[in-house]
Structures are given as structure tokens and as C-alpha cells.
mmCIF file of C-alpha atoms and ligand atoms in Angstrom:
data_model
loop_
_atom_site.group_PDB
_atom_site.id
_atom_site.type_symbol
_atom_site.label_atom_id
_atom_site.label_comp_id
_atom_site.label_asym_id
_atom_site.label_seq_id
_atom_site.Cartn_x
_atom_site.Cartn_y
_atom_site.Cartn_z
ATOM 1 C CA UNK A 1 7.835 15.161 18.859
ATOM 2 C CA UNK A 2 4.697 12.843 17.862
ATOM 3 C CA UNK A 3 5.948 9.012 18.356
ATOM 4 C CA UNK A 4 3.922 7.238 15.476
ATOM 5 C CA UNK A 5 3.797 3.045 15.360
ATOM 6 C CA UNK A 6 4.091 2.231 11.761
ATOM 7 C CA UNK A 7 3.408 -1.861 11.602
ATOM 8 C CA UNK A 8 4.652 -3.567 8.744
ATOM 9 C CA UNK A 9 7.188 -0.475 8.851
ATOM 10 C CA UNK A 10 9.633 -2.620 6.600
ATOM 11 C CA UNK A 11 7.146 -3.200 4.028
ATOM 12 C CA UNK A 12 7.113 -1.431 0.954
ATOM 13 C CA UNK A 13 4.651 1.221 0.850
ATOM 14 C CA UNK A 14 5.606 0.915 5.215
ATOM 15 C CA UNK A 15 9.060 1.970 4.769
ATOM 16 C CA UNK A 16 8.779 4.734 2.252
ATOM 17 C CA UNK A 17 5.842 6.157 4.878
ATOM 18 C CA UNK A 18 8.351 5.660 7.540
ATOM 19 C CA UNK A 19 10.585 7.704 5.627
ATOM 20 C CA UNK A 20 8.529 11.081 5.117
ATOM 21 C CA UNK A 21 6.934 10.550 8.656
ATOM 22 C CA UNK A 22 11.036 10.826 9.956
ATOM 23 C CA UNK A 23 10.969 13.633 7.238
ATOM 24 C CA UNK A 24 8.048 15.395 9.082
ATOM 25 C CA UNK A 25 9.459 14.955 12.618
ATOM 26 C CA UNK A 26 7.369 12.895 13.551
ATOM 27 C CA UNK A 27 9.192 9.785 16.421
ATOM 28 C CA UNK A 28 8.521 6.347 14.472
ATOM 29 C CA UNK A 29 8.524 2.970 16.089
ATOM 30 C CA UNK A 30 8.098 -0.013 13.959
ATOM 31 C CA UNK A 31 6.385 -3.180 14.587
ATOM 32 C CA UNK A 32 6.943 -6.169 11.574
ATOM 33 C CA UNK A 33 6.991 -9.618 11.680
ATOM 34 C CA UNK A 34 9.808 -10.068 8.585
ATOM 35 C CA UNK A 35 7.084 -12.452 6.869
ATOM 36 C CA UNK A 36 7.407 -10.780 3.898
ATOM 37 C CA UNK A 37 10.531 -8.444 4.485
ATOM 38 C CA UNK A 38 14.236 -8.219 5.644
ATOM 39 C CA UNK A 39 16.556 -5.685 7.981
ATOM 40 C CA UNK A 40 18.447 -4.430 4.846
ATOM 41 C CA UNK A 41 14.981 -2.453 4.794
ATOM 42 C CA UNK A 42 15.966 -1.005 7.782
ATOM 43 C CA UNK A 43 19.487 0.339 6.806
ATOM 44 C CA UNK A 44 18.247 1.464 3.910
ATOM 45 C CA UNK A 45 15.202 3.859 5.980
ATOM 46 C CA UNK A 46 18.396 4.899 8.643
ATOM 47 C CA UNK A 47 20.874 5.598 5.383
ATOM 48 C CA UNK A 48 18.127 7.671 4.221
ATOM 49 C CA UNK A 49 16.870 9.751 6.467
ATOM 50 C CA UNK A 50 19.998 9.416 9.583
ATOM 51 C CA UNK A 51 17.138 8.547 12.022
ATOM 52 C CA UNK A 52 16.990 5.040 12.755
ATOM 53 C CA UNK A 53 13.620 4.086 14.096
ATOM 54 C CA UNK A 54 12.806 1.867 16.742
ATOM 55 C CA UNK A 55 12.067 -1.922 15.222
ATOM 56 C CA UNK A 56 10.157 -4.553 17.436
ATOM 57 C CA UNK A 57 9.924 -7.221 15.760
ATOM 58 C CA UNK A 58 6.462 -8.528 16.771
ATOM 59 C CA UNK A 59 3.830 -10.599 15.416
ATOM 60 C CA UNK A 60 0.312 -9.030 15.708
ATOM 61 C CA UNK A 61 -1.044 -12.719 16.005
ATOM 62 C CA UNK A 62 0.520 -12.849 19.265
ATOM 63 C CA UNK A 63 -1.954 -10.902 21.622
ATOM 64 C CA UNK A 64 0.202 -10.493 24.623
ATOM 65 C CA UNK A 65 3.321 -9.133 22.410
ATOM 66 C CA UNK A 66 0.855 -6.611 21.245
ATOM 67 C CA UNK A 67 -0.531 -5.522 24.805
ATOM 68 C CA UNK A 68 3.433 -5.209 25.953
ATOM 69 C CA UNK A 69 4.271 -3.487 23.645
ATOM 70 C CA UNK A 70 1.561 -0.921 24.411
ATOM 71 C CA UNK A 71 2.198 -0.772 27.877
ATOM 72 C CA UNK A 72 5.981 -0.373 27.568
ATOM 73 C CA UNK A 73 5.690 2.299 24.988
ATOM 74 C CA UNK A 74 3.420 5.102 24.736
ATOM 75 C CA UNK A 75 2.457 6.197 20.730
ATOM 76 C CA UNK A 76 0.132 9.594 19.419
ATOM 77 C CA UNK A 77 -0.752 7.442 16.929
ATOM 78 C CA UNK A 78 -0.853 4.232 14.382
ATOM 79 C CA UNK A 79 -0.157 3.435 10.576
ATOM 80 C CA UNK A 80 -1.463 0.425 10.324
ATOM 81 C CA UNK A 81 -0.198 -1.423 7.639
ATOM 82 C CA UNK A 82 0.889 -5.131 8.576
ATOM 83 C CA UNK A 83 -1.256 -7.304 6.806
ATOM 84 C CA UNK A 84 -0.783 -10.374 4.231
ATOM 85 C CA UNK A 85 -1.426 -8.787 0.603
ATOM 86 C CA UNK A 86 -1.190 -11.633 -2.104
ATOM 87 C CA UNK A 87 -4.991 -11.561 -4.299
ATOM 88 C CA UNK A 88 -4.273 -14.896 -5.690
ATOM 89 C CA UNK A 89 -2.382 -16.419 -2.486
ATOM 90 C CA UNK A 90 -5.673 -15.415 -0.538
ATOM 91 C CA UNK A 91 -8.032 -17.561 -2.824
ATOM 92 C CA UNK A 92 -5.738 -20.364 -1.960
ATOM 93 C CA UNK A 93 -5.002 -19.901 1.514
ATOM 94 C CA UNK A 94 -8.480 -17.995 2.728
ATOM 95 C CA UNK A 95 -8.123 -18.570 6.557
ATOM 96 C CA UNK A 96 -4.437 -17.517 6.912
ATOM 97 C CA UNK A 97 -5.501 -14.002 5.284
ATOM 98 C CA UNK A 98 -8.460 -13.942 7.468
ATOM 99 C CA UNK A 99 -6.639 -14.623 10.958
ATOM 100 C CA UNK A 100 -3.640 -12.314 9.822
ATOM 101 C CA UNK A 101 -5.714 -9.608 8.185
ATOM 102 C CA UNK A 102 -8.425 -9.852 10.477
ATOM 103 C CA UNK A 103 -7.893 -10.912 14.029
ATOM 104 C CA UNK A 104 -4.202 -8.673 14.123
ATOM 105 C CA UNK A 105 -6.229 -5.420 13.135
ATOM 106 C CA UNK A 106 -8.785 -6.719 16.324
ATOM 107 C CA UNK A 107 -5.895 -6.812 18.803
ATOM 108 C CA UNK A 108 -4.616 -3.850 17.893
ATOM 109 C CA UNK A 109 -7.821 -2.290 17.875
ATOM 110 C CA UNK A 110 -8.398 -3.351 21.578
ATOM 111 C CA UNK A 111 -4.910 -2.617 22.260
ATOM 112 C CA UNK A 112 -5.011 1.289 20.936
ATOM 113 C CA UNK A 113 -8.770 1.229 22.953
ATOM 114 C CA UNK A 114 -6.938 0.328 26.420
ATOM 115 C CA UNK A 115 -3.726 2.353 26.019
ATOM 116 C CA UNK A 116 -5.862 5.742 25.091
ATOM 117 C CA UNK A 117 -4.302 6.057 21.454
ATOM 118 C CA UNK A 118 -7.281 7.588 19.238
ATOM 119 C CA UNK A 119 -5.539 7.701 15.742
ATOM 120 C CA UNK A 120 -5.456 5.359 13.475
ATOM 121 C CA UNK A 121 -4.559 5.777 10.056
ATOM 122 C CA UNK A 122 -5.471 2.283 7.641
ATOM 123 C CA UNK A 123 -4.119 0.908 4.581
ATOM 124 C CA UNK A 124 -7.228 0.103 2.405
ATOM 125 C CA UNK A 125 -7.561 -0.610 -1.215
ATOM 126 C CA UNK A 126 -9.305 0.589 -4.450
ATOM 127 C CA UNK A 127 -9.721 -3.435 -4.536
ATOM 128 C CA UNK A 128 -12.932 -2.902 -1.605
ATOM 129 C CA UNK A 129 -14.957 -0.990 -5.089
ATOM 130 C CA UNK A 130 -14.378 -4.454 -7.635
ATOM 131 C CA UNK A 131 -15.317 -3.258 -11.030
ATOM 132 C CA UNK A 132 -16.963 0.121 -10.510
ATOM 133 C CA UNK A 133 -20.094 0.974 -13.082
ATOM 134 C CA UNK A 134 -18.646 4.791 -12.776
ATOM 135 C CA UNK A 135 -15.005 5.409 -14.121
ATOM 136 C CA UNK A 136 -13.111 7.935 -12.440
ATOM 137 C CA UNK A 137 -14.129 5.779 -9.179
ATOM 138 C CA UNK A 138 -15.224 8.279 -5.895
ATOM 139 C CA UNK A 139 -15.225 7.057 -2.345
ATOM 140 C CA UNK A 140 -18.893 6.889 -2.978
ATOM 141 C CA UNK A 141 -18.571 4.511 -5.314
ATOM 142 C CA UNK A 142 -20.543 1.137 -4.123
ATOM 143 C CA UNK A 143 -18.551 -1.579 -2.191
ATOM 144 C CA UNK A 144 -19.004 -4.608 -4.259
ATOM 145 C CA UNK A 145 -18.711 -8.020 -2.964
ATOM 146 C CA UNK A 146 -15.220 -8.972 -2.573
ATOM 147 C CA UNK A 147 -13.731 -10.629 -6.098
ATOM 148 C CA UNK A 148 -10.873 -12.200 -3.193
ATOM 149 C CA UNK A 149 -10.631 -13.093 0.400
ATOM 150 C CA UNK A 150 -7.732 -10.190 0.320
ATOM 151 C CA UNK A 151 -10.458 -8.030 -0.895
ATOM 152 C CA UNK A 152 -12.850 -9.000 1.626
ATOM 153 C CA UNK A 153 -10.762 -9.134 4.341
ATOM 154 C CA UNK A 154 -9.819 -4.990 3.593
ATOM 155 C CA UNK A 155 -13.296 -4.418 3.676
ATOM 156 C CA UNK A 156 -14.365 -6.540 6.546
ATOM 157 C CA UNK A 157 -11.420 -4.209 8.100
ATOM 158 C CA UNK A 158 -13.302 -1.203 7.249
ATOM 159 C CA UNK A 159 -16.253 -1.932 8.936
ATOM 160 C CA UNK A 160 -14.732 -3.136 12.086
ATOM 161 C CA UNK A 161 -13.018 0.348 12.275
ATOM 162 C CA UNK A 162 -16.159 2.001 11.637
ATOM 163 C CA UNK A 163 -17.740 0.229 14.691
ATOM 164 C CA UNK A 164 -15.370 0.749 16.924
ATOM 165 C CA UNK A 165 -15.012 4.695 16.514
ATOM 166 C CA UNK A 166 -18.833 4.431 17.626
ATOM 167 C CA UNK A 167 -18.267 3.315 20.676
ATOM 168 C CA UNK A 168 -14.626 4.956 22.051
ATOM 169 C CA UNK A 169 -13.095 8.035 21.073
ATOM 170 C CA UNK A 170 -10.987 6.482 18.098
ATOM 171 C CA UNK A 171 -10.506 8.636 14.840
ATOM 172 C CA UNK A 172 -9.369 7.013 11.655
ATOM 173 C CA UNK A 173 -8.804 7.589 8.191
ATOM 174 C CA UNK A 174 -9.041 4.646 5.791
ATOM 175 C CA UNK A 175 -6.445 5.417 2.351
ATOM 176 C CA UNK A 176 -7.719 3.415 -0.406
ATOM 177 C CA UNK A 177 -4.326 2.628 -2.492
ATOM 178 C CA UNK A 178 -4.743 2.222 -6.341
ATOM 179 C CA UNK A 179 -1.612 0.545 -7.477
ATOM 180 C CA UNK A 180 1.574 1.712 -6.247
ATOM 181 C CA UNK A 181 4.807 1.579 -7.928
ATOM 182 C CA UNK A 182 8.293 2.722 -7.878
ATOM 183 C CA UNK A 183 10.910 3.342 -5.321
ATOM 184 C CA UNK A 184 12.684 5.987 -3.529
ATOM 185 C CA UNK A 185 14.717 8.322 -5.340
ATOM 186 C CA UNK A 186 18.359 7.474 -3.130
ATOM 187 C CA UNK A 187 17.875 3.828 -4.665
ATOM 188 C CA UNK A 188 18.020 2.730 -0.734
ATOM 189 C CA UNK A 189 14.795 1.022 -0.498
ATOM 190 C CA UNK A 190 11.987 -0.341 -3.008
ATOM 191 C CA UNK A 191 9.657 -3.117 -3.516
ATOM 192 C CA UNK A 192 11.146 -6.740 -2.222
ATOM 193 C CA UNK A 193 9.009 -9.127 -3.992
ATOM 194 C CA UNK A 194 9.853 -12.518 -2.421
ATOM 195 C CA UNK A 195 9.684 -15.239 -4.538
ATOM 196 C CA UNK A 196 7.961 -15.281 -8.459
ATOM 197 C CA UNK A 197 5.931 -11.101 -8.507
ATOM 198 C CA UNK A 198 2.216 -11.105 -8.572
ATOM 199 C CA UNK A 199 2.408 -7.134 -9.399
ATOM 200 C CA UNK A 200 2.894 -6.120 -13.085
ATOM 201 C CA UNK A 201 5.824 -3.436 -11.893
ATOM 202 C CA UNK A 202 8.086 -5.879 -10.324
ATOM 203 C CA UNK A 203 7.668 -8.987 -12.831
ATOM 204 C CA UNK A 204 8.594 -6.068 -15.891
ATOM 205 C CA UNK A 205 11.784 -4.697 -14.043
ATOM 206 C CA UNK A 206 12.755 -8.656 -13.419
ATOM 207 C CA UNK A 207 11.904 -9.289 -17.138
ATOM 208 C CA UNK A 208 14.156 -6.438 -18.505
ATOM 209 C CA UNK A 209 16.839 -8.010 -15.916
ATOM 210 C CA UNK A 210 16.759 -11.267 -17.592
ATOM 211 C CA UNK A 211 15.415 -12.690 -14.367
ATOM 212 C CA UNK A 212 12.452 -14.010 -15.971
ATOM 213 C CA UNK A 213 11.861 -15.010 -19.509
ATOM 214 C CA UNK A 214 9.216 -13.108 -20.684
ATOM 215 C CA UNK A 215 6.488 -10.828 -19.367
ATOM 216 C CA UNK A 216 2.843 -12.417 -19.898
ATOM 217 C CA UNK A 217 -0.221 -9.545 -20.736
ATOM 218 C CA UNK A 218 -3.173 -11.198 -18.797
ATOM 219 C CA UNK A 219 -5.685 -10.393 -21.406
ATOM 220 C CA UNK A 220 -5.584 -8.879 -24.170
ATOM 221 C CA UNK A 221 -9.729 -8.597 -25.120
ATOM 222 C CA UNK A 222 -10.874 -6.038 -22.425
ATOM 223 C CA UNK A 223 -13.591 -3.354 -23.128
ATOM 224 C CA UNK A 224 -10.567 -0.639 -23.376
ATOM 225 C CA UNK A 225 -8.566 1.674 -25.901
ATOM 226 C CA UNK A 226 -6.143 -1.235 -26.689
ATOM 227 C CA UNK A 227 -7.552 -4.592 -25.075
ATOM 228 C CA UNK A 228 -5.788 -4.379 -21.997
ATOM 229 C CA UNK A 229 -6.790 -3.469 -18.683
ATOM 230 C CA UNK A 230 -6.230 -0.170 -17.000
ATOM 231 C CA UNK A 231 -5.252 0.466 -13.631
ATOM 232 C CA UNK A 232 -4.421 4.028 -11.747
ATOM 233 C CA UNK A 233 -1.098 3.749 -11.439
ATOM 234 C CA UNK A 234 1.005 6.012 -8.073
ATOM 235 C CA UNK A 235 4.644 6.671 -7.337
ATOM 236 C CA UNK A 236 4.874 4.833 -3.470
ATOM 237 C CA UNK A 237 6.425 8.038 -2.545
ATOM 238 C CA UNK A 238 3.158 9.966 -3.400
ATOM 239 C CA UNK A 239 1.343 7.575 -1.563
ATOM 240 C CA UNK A 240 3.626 7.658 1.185
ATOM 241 C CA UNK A 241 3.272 11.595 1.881
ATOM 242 C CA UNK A 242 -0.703 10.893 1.586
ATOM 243 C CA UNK A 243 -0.014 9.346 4.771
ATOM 244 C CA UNK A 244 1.439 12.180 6.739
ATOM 245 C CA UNK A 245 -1.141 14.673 5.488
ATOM 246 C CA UNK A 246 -4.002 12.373 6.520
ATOM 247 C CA UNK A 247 -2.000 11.634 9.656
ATOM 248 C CA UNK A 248 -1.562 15.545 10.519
ATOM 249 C CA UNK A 249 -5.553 16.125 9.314
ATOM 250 C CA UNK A 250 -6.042 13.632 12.370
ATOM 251 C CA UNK A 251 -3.896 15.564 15.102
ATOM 252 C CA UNK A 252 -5.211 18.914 13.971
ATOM 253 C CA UNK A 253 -8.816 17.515 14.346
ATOM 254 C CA UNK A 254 -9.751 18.504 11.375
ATOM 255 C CA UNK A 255 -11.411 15.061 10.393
ATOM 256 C CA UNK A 256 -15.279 15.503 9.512
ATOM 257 C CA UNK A 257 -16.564 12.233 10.608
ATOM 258 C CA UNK A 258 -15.010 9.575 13.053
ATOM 259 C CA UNK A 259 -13.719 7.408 10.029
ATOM 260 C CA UNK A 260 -12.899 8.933 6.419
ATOM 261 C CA UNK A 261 -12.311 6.936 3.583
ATOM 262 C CA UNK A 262 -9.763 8.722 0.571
ATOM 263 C CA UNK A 263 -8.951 7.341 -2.563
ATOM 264 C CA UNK A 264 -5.043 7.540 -3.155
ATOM 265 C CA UNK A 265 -4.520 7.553 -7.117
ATOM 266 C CA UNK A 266 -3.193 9.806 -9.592
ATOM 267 C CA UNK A 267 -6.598 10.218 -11.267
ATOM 268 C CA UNK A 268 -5.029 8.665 -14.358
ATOM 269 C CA UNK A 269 -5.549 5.370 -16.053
ATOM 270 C CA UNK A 270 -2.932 3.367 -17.866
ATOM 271 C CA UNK A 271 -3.129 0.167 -20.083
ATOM 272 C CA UNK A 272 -1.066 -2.740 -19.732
ATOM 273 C CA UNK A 273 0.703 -2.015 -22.686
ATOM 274 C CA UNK A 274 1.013 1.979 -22.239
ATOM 275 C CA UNK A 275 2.910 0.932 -18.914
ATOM 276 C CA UNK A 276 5.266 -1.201 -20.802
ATOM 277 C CA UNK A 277 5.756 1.421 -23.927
ATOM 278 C CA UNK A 278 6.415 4.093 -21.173
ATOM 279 C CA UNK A 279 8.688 1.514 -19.176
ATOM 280 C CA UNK A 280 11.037 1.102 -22.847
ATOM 281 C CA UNK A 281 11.441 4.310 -23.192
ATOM 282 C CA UNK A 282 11.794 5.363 -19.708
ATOM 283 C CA UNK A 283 14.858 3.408 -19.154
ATOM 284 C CA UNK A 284 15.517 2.678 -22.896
ATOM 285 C CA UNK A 285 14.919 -0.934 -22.663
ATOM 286 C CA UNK A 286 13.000 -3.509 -24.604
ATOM 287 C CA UNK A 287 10.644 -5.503 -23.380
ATOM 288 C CA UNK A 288 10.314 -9.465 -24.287
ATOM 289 C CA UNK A 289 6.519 -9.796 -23.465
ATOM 290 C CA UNK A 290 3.195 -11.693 -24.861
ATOM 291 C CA UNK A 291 -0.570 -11.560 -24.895
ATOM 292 C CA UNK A 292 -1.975 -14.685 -22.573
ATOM 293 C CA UNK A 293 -5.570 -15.178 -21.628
ATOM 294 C CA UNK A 294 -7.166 -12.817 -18.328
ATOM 295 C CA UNK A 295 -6.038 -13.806 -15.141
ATOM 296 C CA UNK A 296 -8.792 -15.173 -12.679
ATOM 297 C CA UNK A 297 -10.396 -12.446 -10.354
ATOM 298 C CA UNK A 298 -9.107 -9.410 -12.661
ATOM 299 C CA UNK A 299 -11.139 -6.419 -13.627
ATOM 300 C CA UNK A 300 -11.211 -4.127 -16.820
ATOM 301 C CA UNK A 301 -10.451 -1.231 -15.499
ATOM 302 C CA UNK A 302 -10.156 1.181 -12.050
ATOM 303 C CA UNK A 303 -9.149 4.528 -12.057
ATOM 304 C CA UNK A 304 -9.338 7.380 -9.001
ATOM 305 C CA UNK A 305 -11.174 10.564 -8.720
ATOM 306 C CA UNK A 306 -8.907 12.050 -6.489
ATOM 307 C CA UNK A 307 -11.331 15.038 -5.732
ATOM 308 C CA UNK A 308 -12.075 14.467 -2.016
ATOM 309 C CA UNK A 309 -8.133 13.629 -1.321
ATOM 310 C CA UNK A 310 -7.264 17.323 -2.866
ATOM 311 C CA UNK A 311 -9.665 18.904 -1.305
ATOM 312 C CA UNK A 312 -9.714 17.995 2.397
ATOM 313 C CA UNK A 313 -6.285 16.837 2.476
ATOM 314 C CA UNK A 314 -4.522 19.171 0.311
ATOM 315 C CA UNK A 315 -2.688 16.462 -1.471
ATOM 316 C CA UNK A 316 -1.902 15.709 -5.208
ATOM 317 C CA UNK A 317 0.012 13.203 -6.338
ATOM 318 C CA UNK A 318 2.792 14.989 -7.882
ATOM 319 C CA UNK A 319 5.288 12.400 -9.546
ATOM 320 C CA UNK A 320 4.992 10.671 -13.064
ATOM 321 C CA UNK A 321 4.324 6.955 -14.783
ATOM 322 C CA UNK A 322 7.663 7.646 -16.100
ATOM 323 C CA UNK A 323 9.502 8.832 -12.933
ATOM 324 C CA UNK A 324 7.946 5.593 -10.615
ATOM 325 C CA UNK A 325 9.519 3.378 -13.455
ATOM 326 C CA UNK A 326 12.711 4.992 -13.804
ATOM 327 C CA UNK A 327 13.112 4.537 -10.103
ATOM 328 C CA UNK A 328 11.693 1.024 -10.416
ATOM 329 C CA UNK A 329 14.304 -0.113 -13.280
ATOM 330 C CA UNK A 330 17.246 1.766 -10.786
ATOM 331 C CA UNK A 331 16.276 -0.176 -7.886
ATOM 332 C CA UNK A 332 15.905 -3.657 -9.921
ATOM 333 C CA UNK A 333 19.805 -2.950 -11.024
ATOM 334 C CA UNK A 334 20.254 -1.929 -7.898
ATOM 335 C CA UNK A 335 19.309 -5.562 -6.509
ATOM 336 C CA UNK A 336 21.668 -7.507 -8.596
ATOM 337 C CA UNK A 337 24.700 -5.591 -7.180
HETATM 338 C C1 WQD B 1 -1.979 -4.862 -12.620
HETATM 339 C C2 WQD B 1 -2.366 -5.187 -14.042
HETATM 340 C C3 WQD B 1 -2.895 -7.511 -14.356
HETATM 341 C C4 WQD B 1 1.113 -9.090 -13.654
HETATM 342 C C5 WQD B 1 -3.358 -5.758 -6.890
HETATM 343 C C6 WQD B 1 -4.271 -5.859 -5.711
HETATM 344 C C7 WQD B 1 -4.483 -4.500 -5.120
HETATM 345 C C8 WQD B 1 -3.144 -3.901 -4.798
HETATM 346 C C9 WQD B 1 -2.300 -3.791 -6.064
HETATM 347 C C10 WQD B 1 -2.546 -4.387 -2.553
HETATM 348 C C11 WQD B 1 -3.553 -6.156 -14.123
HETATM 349 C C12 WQD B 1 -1.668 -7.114 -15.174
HETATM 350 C C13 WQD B 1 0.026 -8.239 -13.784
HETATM 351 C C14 WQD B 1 1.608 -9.758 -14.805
HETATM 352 C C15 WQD B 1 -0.063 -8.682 -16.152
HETATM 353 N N1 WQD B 1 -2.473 -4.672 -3.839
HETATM 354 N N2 WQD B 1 -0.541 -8.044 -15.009
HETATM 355 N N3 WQD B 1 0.999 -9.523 -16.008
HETATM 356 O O1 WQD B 1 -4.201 -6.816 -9.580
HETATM 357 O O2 WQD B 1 -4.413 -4.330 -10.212
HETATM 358 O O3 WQD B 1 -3.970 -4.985 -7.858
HETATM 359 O O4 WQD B 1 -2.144 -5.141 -6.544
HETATM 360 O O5 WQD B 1 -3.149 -3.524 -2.004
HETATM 361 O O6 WQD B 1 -5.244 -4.651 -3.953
HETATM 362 O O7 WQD B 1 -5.520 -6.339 -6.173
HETATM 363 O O8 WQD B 1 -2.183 -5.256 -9.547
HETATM 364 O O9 WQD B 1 0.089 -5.397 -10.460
HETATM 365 O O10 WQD B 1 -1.182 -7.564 -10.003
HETATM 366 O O11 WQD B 1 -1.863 -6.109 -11.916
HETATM 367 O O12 WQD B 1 -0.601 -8.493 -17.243
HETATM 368 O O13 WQD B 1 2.591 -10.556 -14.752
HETATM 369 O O14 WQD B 1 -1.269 -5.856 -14.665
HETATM 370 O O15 WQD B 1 -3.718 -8.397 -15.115
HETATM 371 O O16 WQD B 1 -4.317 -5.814 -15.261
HETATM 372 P P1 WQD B 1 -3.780 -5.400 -9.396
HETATM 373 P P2 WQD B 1 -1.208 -6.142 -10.448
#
């Protein structure tokens, strides 16, 4: 059985990976920090799938936690996910993104280099293309210069990755997310914001639960069908299995170049407001929202072509607007119990 590290394993899109990786049979061991997480994530993974991984709890700052732990356990390969993910935090705390986005993904780097492990799978983002001139956006698609030091830092990532699978034999596959939503289907685990949501998902399912007052649009006047902007939204658990596919494309060498780049979407756009009609009726709810002016650092509109991903991977996301929300309303009711 392949033993896969999965850092920021209690994360969201980290635990519903670690799920269909335990699903797969593949051995996980899970490296987080609990910055931005809690152990209930970790029942909920075990209640799930009866396997309950191996946690460390280890910060990636920490060098020397990072070389024991690759000397006292030996891995086939590495999600890496662990990394600080707030757009608007990172334009107000730049240097704490950079030294936890950057110099963690360097030690690790060094760490997988000296131990022998060669695979490396990395969570990128759609964020690395800004606003793309083409709509459905390709992994050709120009990098634009980063609109946040989040942004930046993903794609400073990218290109550390890239260098180092020139000079050792390390083989990596960068996913770039478009926006994931939802939760697991058992209701056992879902997305934890901590503290007020940035993401539109989260801040509707607290707004239906009376948590918050009232749901604000950020812009209503862009370029689109109905003013607001559009973004490609995908089920986690989609995402999730895009993992083990990419992961399995890696161990059965069938990689074409030493670092791949896939963009994870559904291929679909959907405005602000279509998400929150479809959220209603979904779950049957009504929404108490209003129009406000565009948040700093947004853009129009981003959307995958999900081409490439089908092709070489064989993967599809397979799961509906509607389905992600249903689950993301049951596991916002779930929270209040
Ligand atoms: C979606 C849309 C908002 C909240 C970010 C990161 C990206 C990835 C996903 C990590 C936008 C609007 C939101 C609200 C709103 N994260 N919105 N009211 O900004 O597309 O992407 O999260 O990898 O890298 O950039 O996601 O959910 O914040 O916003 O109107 O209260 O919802 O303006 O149009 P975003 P989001």
C-alpha cells in the first residue's frame, strides 16, 4: 500500500482528498499545523472512511520538524496543500503569506530531495491566470501579475517546483482549483471557516442560518449576463478525486513533462446571483441579500476549459451547482447541532 503525506490534511479541500486517497488504498499520513483547523476534522475523516490516518501535527516553518519527520517515516509521495489562503488577509499581512506559503513549500522541497520522494502533487489556483482575455481559461492561458500576495505567492510556488524537477528526479503535477464548494455527502466534514467567511459559499449558508444579517453582492456592474461576476464553481469532492487520478498518473509514469499544470473546474460559469437563485431553491430557502460596490482585487469573470484534465487524466467533474449547495446548507445545519 502507497503511504501518501497529505499536509494541511485537516483542511478543507485536505480532508475530503484524504478521504478518497483512504478510498483508493492508498496509506495517508497527515501533517497540519491546526492554524486554520480542528481534530473534530479528524473524527469526522476516521467516521468516514474507518481508517484513521496518521496526524503529526507539525509546522512546516519549523525546518528540523520537517527533516524528522522525513527520516522517521518513509512516504511514495506528497499532497501538498498546507498553505495560508486568505486573498484579502494576504494584502494586509504580505510577509506572513510569503514565509508560510513560500519558505514551508522550500523545506519540504529539500526535504522530499534528501529522503528520495519524487512525487509531488500541488495545490495551485485559477487565481495564478488574474482576469484572462480568453474565457473558457486553458492552462495556456498567460500568468498575469499577481492581483494578491496569495496570488503571487501560488505562482512564485510554481516556478520553484518547476526548477527543482530540473535538477533532481522530482515529478509534480500542479492542480489549478477554480472555486470549490460543498461538503461530503455523510455530513462528517465540510468547510470550517474560522471567524467572519471571505468565500461567497460559506457567508450564504451562514446568512440562511441567521448567523449573519445579510449577504452583500460585491458588484453588481460587471461586463456579464446580469452584472455580477462569474466564477467556475466545483463540488470539493470532485476536486478531491482530481487528486488521486493526478496522483496515480504520477506512479504509473505516465506524466509528459517533469511538472504539469491542470485546471480543476467544471467548465461552467455561474453569476453571483445564479448561485444564490440555485442555493433558494436547492434547499428551499430565501435569501436576505443586497447589491454593494466590487470588492478590491476582484475580477469579472474565470471559468475552466477542462480539456487537458479529461483528456490526460481521465477526469470530469461529475457533481452539480445544486448538489455542492445542498451539501453545503446540510453541513451549515449540521454545525449548529
Ligand atoms: C466568489 C465571488 C466575490 C463573498 C478566492 C481565491 C481563490 C480561491 C477561491 C483559494 C466573487 C463574490 C464573495 C461575499 C460576494 N481560494 N462574493 N459576497 O474570490 O473567486 O476566489 O477563493 O484557492 O484563489 O481568490 O472566491 O468565494 O471569495 O468570491 O459577492 O460575501 O463571490 O466578489 O465574485 P474568489 P470568493
Amino acid at each position: 500500500m502507497k503511504k501518501i503525506l497529505v499536509t494541511g490534511g485537516l483542511g478543507y479541500i485536505g480532508s475530503h482528498t484524504v478521504v478518497e486517497l483512504q478510498n483508493s488504498d492508498f496509506e495517508v499520513l497527515i501533517i497540519d499545523d491546526l492554524s486554520n483547523t480542528t481534530m473534530t476534522v479528524l473524527d469526522g475523516i476516521t467516521a468516514i472512511t474507518n481508517k484513521k490516518p496518521n496526524f503529526f501535527k507539525i509546522d512546516l516553518k519549523n525546518k528540523d520538524a520537517v527533516a524528522n519527520f522525513f527520516k522517521e517515516n518513509k512516504v511514495d509521495g506528497v499532497i501538498h496543500f498546507a498553505a495560508s489562503k486568505a486573498v484579502g488577509e494576504s494584502v494586509k499581512q504580505p510577509l506572513k503569506y510569503y514565509e508560510n506559503n513560500i519558505n514551508t513549500l522550500i523545506y519540504l522541497l529539500q526535504e522530499m530531495e534528501q529522503n528520495k520522494v519524487k512525487n509531488l502533487i500541488f495545490s495551485s489556483s485559477c487565481t495564478v491566470y488574474g482576469q484572462a482575455k480568453v474565457l473558457p481559461i486553458t492552462e495556456k492561458a498567460p500568468i498575469k501579475i499577481a492581483a494578491s500576495p496569495y496570488g503571487n505567492t501560488k505562482q512564485i510556488a510554481e516556478e520553484i517546483i518547476a526548477d527543482a524537477t530540473k535538477v533532481s528526479d522530482l515529478k509534480a503535477i500542479a492542480l489549478r482549483y477554480f472555486n470549490p464548494i460543498g461538503g461530503h455527502d455523510s455530513i462528517l466534514i465540510g468547510e470550517l471557516p474560522i471567524g467572519e467567511p471571505q468565500n461567497l459559499i460559506p457567508y450564504i449558508t451562514q446568512t440562511a442560518a441567521g448567523i449573519r444579517k445579510e449577504l452583500s453582492i460585491f458588484g453588481g456592474d460587471y461586463d456579464t449576463y446580469d452584472g455580477t461576476a462569474v466564477r467556475d464553481y466545483i463540488h470539493v469532492v470532485d476536486l478531491a478525486k482530481a487528486h488521486v487520478v493526478a496522483l496515480q498518473r504520477l506512479f504509473t509514469k505516465k506524466q509528459k513533462a517533469a511538472l504539469e499544470f491542470f485546471n480543476i473546474g467544471t467548465g461552467k460559469g455561474s453569476s453571483v446571483l445564479e448561485v444564490i437563485y440555485a442555493f433558494e431553491k436547492a434547499n428551499n430557502k430565501t435569501l436576505n441579500y443586497k447589491i454593494v460596490s466590487r470588492r478590491a482585487g476582484d475580477i469579472t469573470a474565470a471559468y475552466a476549459d477542462t480539456t487537458l484534465a479529461n483528456k490526460e487524466l481521465g477526469w470530469k467533474s461529475e457533481l452539480t451547482l445544486e448538489d455542492a449547495l445542498r451539501s453545503a446548507w446540510l453541513w451549515q445545519e449540521e454545525l449548529k447541532k
